[in-house]
XYZ file of C-alpha atoms in Angstrom:
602
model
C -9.411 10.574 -12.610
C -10.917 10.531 -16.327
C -13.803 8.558 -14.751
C -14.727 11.290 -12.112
C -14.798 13.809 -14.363
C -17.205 11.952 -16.761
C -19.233 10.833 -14.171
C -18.760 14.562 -12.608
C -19.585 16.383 -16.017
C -23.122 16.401 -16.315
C -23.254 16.884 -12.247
C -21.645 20.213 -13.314
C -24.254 20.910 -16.116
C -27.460 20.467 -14.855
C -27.220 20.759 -10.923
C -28.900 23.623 -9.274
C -29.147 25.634 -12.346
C -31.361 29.171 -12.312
C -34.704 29.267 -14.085
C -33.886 32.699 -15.764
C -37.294 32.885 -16.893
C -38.665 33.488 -13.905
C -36.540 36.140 -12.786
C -38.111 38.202 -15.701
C -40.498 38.040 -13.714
C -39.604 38.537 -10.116
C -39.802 42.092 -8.388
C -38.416 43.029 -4.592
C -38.493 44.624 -1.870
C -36.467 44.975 1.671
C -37.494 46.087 4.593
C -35.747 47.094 7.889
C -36.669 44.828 10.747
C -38.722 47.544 12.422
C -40.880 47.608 9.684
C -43.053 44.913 10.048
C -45.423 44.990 7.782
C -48.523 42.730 7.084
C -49.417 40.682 4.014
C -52.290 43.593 3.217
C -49.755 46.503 3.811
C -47.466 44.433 1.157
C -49.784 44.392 -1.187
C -50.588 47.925 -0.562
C -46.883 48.652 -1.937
C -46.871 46.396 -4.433
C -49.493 48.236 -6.181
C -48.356 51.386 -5.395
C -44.981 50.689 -7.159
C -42.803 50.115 -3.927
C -41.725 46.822 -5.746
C -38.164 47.029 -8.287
C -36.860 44.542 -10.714
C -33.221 44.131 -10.842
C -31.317 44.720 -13.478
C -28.699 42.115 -13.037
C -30.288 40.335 -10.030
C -27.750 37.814 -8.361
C -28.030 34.477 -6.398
C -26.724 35.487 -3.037
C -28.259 38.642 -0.635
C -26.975 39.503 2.581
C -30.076 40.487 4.402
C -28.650 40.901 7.953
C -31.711 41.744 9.991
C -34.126 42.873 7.090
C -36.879 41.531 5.795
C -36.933 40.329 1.707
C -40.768 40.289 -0.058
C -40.195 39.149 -3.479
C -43.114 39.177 -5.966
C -44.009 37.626 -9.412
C -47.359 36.882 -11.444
C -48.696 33.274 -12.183
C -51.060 32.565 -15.406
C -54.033 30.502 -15.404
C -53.671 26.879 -16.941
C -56.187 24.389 -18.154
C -53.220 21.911 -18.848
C -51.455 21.862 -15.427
C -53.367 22.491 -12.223
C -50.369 23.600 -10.174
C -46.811 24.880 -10.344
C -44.232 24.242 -8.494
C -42.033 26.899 -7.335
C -38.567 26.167 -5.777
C -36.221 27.873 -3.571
C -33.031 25.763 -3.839
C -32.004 26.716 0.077
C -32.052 23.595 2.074
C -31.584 25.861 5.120
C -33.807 29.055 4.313
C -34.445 30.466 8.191
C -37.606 31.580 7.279
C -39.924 31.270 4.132
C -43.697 31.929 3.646
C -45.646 32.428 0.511
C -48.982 34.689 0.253
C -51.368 34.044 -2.642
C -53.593 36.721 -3.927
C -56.283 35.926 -6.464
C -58.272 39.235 -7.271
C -59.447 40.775 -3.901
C -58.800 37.318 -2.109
C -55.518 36.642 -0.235
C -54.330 33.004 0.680
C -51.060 31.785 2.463
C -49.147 28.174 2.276
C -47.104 26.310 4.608
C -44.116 28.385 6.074
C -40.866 26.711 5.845
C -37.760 26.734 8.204
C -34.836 24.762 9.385
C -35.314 25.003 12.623
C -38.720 23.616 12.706
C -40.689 23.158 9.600
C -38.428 21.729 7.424
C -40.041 21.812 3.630
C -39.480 17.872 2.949
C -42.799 17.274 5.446
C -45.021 18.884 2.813
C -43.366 18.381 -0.717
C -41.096 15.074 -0.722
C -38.320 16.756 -1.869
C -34.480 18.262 0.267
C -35.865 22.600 -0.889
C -38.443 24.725 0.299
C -40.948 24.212 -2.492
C -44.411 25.321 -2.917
C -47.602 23.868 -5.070
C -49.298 26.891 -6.625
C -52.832 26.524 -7.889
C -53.084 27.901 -11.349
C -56.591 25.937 -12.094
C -58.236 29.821 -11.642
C -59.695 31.944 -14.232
C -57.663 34.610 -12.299
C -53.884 35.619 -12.386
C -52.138 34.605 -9.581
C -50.149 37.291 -7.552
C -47.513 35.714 -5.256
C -45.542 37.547 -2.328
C -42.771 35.185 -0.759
C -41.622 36.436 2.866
C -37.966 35.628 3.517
C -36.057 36.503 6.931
C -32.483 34.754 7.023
C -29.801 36.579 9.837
C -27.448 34.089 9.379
C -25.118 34.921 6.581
C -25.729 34.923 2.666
C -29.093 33.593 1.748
C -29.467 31.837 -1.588
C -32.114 33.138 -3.941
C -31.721 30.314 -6.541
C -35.361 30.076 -8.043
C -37.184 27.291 -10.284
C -41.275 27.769 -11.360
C -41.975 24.764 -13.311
C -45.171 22.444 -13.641
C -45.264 18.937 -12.146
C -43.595 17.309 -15.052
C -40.631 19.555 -15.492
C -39.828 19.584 -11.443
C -39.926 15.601 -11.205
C -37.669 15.545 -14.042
C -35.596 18.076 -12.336
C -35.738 16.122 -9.077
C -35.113 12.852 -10.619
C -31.912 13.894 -12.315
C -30.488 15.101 -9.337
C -31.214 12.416 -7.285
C -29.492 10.370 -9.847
C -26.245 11.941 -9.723
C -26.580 12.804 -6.189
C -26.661 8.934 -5.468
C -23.712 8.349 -7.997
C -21.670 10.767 -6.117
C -22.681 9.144 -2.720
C -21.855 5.550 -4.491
C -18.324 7.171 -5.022
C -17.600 8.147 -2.021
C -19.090 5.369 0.005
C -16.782 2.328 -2.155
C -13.627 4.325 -2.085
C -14.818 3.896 2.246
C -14.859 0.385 1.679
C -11.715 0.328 -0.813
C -9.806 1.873 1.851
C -11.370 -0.212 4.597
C -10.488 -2.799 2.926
C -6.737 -1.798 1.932
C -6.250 -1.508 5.651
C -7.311 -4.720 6.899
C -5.642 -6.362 4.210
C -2.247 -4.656 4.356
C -2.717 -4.370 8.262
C -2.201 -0.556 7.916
C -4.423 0.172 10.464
C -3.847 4.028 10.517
C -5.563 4.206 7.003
C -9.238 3.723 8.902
C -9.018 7.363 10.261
C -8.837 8.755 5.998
C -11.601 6.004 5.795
C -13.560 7.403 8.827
C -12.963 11.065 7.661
C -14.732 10.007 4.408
C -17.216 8.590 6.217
C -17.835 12.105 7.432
C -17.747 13.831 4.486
C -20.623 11.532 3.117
C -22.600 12.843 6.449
C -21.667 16.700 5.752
C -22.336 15.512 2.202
C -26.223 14.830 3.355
C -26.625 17.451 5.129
C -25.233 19.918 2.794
C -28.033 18.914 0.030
C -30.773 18.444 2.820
C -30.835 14.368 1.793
C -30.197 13.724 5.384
C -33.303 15.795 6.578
C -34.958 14.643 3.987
C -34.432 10.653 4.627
C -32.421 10.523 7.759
C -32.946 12.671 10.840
C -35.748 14.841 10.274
C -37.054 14.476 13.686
C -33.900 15.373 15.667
C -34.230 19.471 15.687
C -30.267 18.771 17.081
C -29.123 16.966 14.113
C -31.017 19.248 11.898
C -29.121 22.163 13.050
C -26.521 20.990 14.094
C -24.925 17.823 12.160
C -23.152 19.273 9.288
C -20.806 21.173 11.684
C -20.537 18.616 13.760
C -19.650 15.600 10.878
C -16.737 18.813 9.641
C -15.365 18.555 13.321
C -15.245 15.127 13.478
C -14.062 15.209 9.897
C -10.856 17.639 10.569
C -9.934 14.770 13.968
C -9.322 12.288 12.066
C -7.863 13.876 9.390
C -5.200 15.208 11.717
C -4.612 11.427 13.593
C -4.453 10.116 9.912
C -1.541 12.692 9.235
C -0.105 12.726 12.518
C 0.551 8.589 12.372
C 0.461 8.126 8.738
C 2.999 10.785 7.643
C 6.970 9.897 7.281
C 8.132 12.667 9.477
C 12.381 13.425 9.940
C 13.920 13.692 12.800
C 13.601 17.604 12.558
C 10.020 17.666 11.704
C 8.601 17.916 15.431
C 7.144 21.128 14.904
C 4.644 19.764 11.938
C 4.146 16.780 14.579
C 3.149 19.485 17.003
C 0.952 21.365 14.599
C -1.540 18.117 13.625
C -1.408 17.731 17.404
C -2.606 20.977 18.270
C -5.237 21.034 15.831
C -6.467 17.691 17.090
C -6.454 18.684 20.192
C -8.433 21.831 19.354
C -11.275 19.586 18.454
C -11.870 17.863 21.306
C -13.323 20.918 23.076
C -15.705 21.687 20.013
C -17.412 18.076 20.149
C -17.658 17.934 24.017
C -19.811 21.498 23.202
C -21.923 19.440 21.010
C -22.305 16.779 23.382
C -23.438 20.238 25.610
C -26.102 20.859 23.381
C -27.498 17.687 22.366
C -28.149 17.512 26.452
C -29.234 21.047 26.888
C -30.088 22.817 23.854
C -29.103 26.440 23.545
C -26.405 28.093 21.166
C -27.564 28.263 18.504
C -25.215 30.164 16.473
C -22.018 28.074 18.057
C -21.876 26.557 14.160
C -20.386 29.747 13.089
C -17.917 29.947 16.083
C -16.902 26.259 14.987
C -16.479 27.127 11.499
C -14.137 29.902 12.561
C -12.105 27.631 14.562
C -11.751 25.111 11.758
C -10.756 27.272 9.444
C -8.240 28.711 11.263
C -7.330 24.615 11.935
C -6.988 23.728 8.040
C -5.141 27.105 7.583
C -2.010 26.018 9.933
C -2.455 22.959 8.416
C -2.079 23.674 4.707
C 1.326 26.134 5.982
C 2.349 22.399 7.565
C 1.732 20.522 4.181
C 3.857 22.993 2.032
C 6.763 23.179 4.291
C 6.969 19.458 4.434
C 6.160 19.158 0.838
C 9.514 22.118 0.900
C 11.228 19.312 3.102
C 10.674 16.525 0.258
C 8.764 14.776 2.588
C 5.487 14.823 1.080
C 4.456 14.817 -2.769
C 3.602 18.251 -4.623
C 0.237 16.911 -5.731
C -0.956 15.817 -2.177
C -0.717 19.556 -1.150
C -2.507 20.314 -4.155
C -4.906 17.870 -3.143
C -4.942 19.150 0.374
C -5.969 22.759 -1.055
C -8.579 22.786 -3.360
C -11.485 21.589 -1.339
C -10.415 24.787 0.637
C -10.208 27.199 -2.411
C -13.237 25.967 -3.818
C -15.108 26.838 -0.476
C -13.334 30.249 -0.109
C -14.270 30.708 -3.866
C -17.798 29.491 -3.426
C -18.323 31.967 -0.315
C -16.944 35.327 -2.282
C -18.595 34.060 -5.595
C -22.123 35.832 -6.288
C -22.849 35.122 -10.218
C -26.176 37.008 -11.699
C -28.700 34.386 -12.676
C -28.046 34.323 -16.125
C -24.915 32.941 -15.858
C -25.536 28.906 -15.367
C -21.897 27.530 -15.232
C -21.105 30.431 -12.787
C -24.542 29.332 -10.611
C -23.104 26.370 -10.335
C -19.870 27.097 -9.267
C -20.645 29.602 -6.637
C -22.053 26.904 -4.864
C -20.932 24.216 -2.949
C -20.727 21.817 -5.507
C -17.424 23.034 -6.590
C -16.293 21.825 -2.758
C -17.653 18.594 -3.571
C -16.028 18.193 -6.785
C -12.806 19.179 -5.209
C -13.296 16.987 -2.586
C -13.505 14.016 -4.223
C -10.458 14.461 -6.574
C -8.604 15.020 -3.095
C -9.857 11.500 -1.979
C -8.683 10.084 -4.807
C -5.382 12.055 -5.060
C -5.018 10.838 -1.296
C -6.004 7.239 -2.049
C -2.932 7.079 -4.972
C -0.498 8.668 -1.922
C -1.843 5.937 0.562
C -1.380 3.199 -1.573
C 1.653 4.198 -3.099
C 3.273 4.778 0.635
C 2.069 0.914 1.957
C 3.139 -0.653 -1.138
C 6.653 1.374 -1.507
C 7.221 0.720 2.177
C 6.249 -3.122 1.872
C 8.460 -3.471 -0.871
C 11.000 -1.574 0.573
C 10.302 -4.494 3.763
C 10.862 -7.598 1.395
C 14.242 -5.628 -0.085
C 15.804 -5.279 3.587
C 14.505 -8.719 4.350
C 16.003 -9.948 1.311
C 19.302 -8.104 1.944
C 19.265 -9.448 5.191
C 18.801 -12.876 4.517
C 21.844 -12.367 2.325
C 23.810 -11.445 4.763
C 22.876 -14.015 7.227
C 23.597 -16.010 4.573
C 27.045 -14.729 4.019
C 27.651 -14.686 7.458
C 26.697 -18.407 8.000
C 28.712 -19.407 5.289
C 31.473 -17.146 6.754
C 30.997 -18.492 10.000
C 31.793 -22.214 8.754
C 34.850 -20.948 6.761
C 36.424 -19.108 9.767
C 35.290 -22.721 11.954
C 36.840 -25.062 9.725
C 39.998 -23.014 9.292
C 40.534 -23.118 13.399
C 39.840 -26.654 13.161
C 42.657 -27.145 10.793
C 44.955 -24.762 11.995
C 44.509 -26.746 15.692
C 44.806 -29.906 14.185
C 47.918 -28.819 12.353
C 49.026 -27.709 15.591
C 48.457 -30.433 17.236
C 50.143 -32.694 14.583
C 53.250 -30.358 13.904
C 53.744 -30.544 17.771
C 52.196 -33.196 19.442
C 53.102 -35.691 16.850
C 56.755 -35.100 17.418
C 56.590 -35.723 20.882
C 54.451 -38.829 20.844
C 56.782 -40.324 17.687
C 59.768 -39.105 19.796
C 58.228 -40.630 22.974
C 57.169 -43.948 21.674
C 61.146 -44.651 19.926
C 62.600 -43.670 23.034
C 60.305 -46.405 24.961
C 61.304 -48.878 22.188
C 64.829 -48.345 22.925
C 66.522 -50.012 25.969
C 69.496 -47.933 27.124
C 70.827 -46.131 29.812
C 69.396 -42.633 30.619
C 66.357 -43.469 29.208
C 63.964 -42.057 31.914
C 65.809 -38.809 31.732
C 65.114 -38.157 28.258
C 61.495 -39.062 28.794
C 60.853 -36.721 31.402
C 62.863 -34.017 28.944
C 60.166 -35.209 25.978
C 57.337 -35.085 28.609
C 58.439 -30.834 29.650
C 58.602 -29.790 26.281
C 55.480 -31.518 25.551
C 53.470 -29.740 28.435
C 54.857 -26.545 27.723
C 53.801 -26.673 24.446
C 50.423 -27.964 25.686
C 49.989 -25.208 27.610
C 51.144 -22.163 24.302
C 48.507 -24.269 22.919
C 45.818 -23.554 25.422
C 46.938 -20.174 26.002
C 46.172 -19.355 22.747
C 42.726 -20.777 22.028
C 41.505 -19.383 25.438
C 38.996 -16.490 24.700
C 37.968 -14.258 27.423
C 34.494 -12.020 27.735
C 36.488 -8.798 26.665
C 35.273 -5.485 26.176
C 36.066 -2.149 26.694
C 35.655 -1.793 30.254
C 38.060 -4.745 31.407
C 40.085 -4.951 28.043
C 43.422 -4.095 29.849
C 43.111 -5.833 32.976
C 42.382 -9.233 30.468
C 45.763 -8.392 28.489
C 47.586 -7.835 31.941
C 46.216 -11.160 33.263
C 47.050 -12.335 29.811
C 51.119 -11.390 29.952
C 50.882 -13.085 33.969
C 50.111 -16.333 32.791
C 52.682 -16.642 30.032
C 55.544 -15.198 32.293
C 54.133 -18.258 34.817
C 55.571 -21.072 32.512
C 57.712 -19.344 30.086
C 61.351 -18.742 30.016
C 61.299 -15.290 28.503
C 61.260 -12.436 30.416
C 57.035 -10.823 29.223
C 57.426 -6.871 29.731
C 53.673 -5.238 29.159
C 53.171 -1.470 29.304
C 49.844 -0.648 28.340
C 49.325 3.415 28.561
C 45.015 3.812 27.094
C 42.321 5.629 28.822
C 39.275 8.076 27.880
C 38.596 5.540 25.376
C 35.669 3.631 24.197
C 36.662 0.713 22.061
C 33.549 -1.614 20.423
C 34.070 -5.558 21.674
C 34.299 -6.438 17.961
C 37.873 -4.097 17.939
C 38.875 -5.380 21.746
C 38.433 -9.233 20.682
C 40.641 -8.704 17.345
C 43.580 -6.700 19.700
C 43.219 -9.803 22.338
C 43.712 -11.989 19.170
C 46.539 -10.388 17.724
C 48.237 -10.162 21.074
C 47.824 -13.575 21.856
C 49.068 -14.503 18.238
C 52.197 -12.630 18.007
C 53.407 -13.546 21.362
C 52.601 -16.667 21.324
C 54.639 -17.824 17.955
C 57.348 -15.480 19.579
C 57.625 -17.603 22.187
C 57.899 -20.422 20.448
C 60.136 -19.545 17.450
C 62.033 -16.267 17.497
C 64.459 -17.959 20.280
C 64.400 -14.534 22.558
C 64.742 -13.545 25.954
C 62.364 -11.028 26.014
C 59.484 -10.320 24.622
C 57.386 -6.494 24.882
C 54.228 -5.752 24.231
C 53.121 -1.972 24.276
C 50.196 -0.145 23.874
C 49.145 3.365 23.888
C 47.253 6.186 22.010
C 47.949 8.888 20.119
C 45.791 12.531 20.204
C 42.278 9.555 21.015
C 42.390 9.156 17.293
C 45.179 6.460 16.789
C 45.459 3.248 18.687
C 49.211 1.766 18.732
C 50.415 -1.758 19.346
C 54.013 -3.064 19.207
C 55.242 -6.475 19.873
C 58.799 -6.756 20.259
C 61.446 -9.568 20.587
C 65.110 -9.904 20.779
C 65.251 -12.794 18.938
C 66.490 -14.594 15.648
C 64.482 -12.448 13.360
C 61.699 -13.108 10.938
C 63.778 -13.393 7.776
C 66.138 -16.107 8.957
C 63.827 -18.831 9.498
C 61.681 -20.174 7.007
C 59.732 -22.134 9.432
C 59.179 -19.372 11.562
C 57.955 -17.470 8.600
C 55.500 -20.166 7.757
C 54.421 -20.463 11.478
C 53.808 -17.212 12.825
C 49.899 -16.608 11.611
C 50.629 -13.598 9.904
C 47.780 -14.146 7.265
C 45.251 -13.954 10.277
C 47.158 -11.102 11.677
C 47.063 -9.260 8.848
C 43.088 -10.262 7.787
C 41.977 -8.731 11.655
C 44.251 -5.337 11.151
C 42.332 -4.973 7.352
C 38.910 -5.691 9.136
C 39.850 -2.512 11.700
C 40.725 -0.666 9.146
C 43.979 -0.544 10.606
C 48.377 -0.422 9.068
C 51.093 -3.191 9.659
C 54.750 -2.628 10.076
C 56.695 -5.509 10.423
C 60.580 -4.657 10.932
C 62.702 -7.832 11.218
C 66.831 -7.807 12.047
C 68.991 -10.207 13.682
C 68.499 -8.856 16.947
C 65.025 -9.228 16.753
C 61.245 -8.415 15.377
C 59.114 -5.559 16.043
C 55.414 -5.677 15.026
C 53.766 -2.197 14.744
C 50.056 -1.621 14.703
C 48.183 1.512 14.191
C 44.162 1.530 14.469
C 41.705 4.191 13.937
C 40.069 4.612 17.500
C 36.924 5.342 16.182
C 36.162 3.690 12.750
């Protein structure tokens, strides 16, 4: 920012200053349109005093339909056999200057921007005149203006050939630093977009690429070196490149901005003004094919401003919403001020830093501290948003990590638990089996086939247990009632099931840890509380509270160590903690009772 203002400084101090020496010197005169006077009939009033100096004469006139004649007096030189006088106008509608030396009157080229544009006699972007002054005689000049279109610029330089290439070479200088500016932060961004494959970021590049054609334009460089045979472009380019300017500023916010969920009204705005546009260019295209309308600039400018007006409303209420920085508004704003200031500015010539500013120079200057306010806000968003990237990826990788390792843990402690399973009783049997074949005595085959039942029942608890079903919430009961069927098949206890749910969504997650608890409780009560019937219940309570009970008439919990040991409780207990869930765990004599209560929807 310090740079631009350095390299911006002297931009400010020299650039389009007033001559005020020359307005000492200047006298005028308008005339209605009806009175169309010729050069001699000027003259006429001229000497008869028609002519008045101003007392405070300004930069800016509004001459509507009237005709301007504005006079001053050149002295003879033997040092410098011309003077250059400059109207700094790049679009003056309509200049000609009429030389009278004693009783002899002369003219020189008219200028205009619609068809003689002044670069094609002077090389220079102003109207500007050579003015003999090798005569004996004072020079009296008359300078005709006619300009309909809005405020006409009366910004005046008289200077010999020395001073007004030094003038000219200055500005060019600064003029070409300000283009350098604007055309690397192009290629910066152009740059930043390929390389971060932001894509989206092209439009703001694009949209500067505009502003360095309205940029052209505006001075009368482009005219000057560019297109100063197209009477289309001529008139026509600097509204056009604002146009296509305010497109692609509205696609850059409409995909570049982070908008929340209940911004779709500021989506809706950048639409609309986007979409506003598209008529305006396909008017151009009109033109460039047919000619014609050839005020439709001021219509567009109308419509654009009324564009960048919704617009600004949009950036403060999302700047109100958090979701865009204060100084990006700010940014958004000025170039807009500064033309609204430049437009209802009109400083009197003697005051050179208020020349300056009532022209659009103060847009420019505001323009390019909103490029690079919106450069900071575009790299700040990719590089926040890529870091935030390679923190969720990092996170993530974490978990998957975690979850791995997890995984494994959970794996190898089913592997033991089967294999102690299968060892606590399997082993039995086999040892029990093979001593019983060792042994030769009577009823031998009897107690083999009563080794070989208790061994496939067991074999099938075992299998029972480690089955796993596709459960979720759509067929969760009918797998627990298929469940209870095939445990009643082969067991001697009486399985009662009553299983009262509905209007319920469970997630699978919650479904396969119920299955699992089920299948884990009844199981071990099968095998160890020594009952003759064994419940399982399950209903809900107001759809907030899931309830499970598993309830035997057995030995009780307390009264066998083994059983105590056995019964898988710590997995129990680590699937209830996962769902967030309570367990109850009443034991007596008569029996156990296993209570389970689970939030339905955590």
């Amino acid at each position: 920012m310090r740079t631009l203002i350095l390299f911006l400084l002297p931009f400010t101090l020299f650039s389009q200053k007033a001559d005020p020496t020359i307005y000492d010197k200047i006298s005028s005169l308008q005339l209605e349109e009806n009175n169309n006077y010729n050069i001699v009939e000027i003259v006429e009033k001229y000497e008869e005093g028609a002519f008045k100096k101003e007392v405070k004469p300004q930069i800016y006139k509004k001459l509507g339909t009237n005709t301007l004649w504005i006079h001053f007096s050149v002295n003879s030189s033997k040092k410098n056999r011309f003077k250059y006088f400059t109207n700094s106008n790049s679009y003056l509608a309509y200049g000609k200057i009429y030389l009278k030396k004693g009783g002899k009157i002369d003219s020189l080229q008219q200028v205009s921007n619609n068809e003689n544009f002044p670069h094609k006699y002077v090389f220079y972007r102003d109207p500007v005149w050579k003015i003999p002054t090798d005569s004996v005689l004072q020079t009296d000049v008359f300078l005709k203006i006619i300009n309909k279109n809005g405020r006409t610029r009366l910004l005046f330089h008289l200077e010999n050939e020395n001073e007004f290439l030094k003038r000219v070479e200055t500005e060019y200088t600064f003029f070409g630093l300000y283009l350098a500016f604007l055309i690397s932060m192009t290629l910066v961004l152009t740059f930043f977009a390929v390389l971060k494959k932001e894509y989206v970021v092209l439009f703001y590049a694009l949209y500067i690429v505009t502003a360095i054609i309205e940029f052209l334009a505006g001075k009368g460089l482009g005219v000057q070196y560019f297109w100063s045979d197209s009477s289309f472009l001529i008139n026509n380019f600097r509204s056009l490149s604002q146009t296509l300017g305010t497109m692609l500023l509205g696609f850059f916010y409409l995909k570049f901005y982070k908008f929340g969920k209940n911004e779709k009204i500021s989506k809706a705005v950048f639409r609309s003004g986007i979409i506003l546009t598209i008529p305006l260019l396909c008017i151009y295209f009109y033109k460039f094919l047919y000619g014609g309308l050839e005020s439709y600039f001021l219509t567009v400018w109308i419509i654009l401003q009324l564009i960048v007006f919704t617009w600004i409303i949009n950036h403060f209420y999302l700047t109100y919403k958090k979701q865009l920085p204060l100084y990006l508004v700010i940014a958004f704003v000025m170039p807009i001020v500064a033309v609204i200031f430049g437009q209802m500015f009109n400083p009197d010539v003697t005051n050179g830093l208020g020349v300056f500013f009532s022209g659009p120079n103060t847009y420019y200057l505001a323009l390019a501290i909103e490029i690079l306010l919106f450069t900071r806000f575009i790299f700040d968003s990719v590089i926040n948003t890529q870091k935030q990237y390679f923190k969720l990826k990092k996170v993530s990788d974490e978990l998957k990590y975690n979850f791995q390792n997890k995984a494994l843990e959970i794996q190898h402690q089913e592997q033991n638990k089967l294999v102690s399973n299968v060892h606590d009783t399997f082993g039995g049997y086999l040892e029990a089996l093979k001593l019983r074949l060792l042994q030769k005595t009577e009823n031998t085959p009897e107690k083999i086939q009563e080794i070989l039942d208790a061994f496939y029942k067991d074999y099938r608890y075992l299998l029972n247990s480690l089955y796993a079903p596709k459960i979720n919430s759509e067929n969760f009961v009918e797998s627990l009632v298929e469940f209870c069927e095939k445990l009643n098949s082969f067991t001697e206890q009486d399985i009662k099931c009553d299983f009262k749910i509905s209007n319920i969504d469970l997630h699978q997650e919650k479904c396969v840890h119920l299955y699992r608890i089920i299948s884990e409780l009844t199981t071990n009560a099968i095998k160890y509380s020594k009952s003759s019937e064994i419940s399982i219940l399950l209903h809900q309570k107001n759809n907030k509270i899931l309830i499970l009970e598993v309830i035997d008439n057995g030995i009780g919990l307390n009264q066998n160590t083994k059983t105590k040991k056995g019964f898988g409780l710590k997995n129990v207990k680590e699937r209830v903690e996962q769902m967030k869930g309570v367990l109850k765990i009443d034991t007596e004599n008569n029996g156990t009772k296993f209570k389970i209560e689970i939030p339905i929807n955590e």
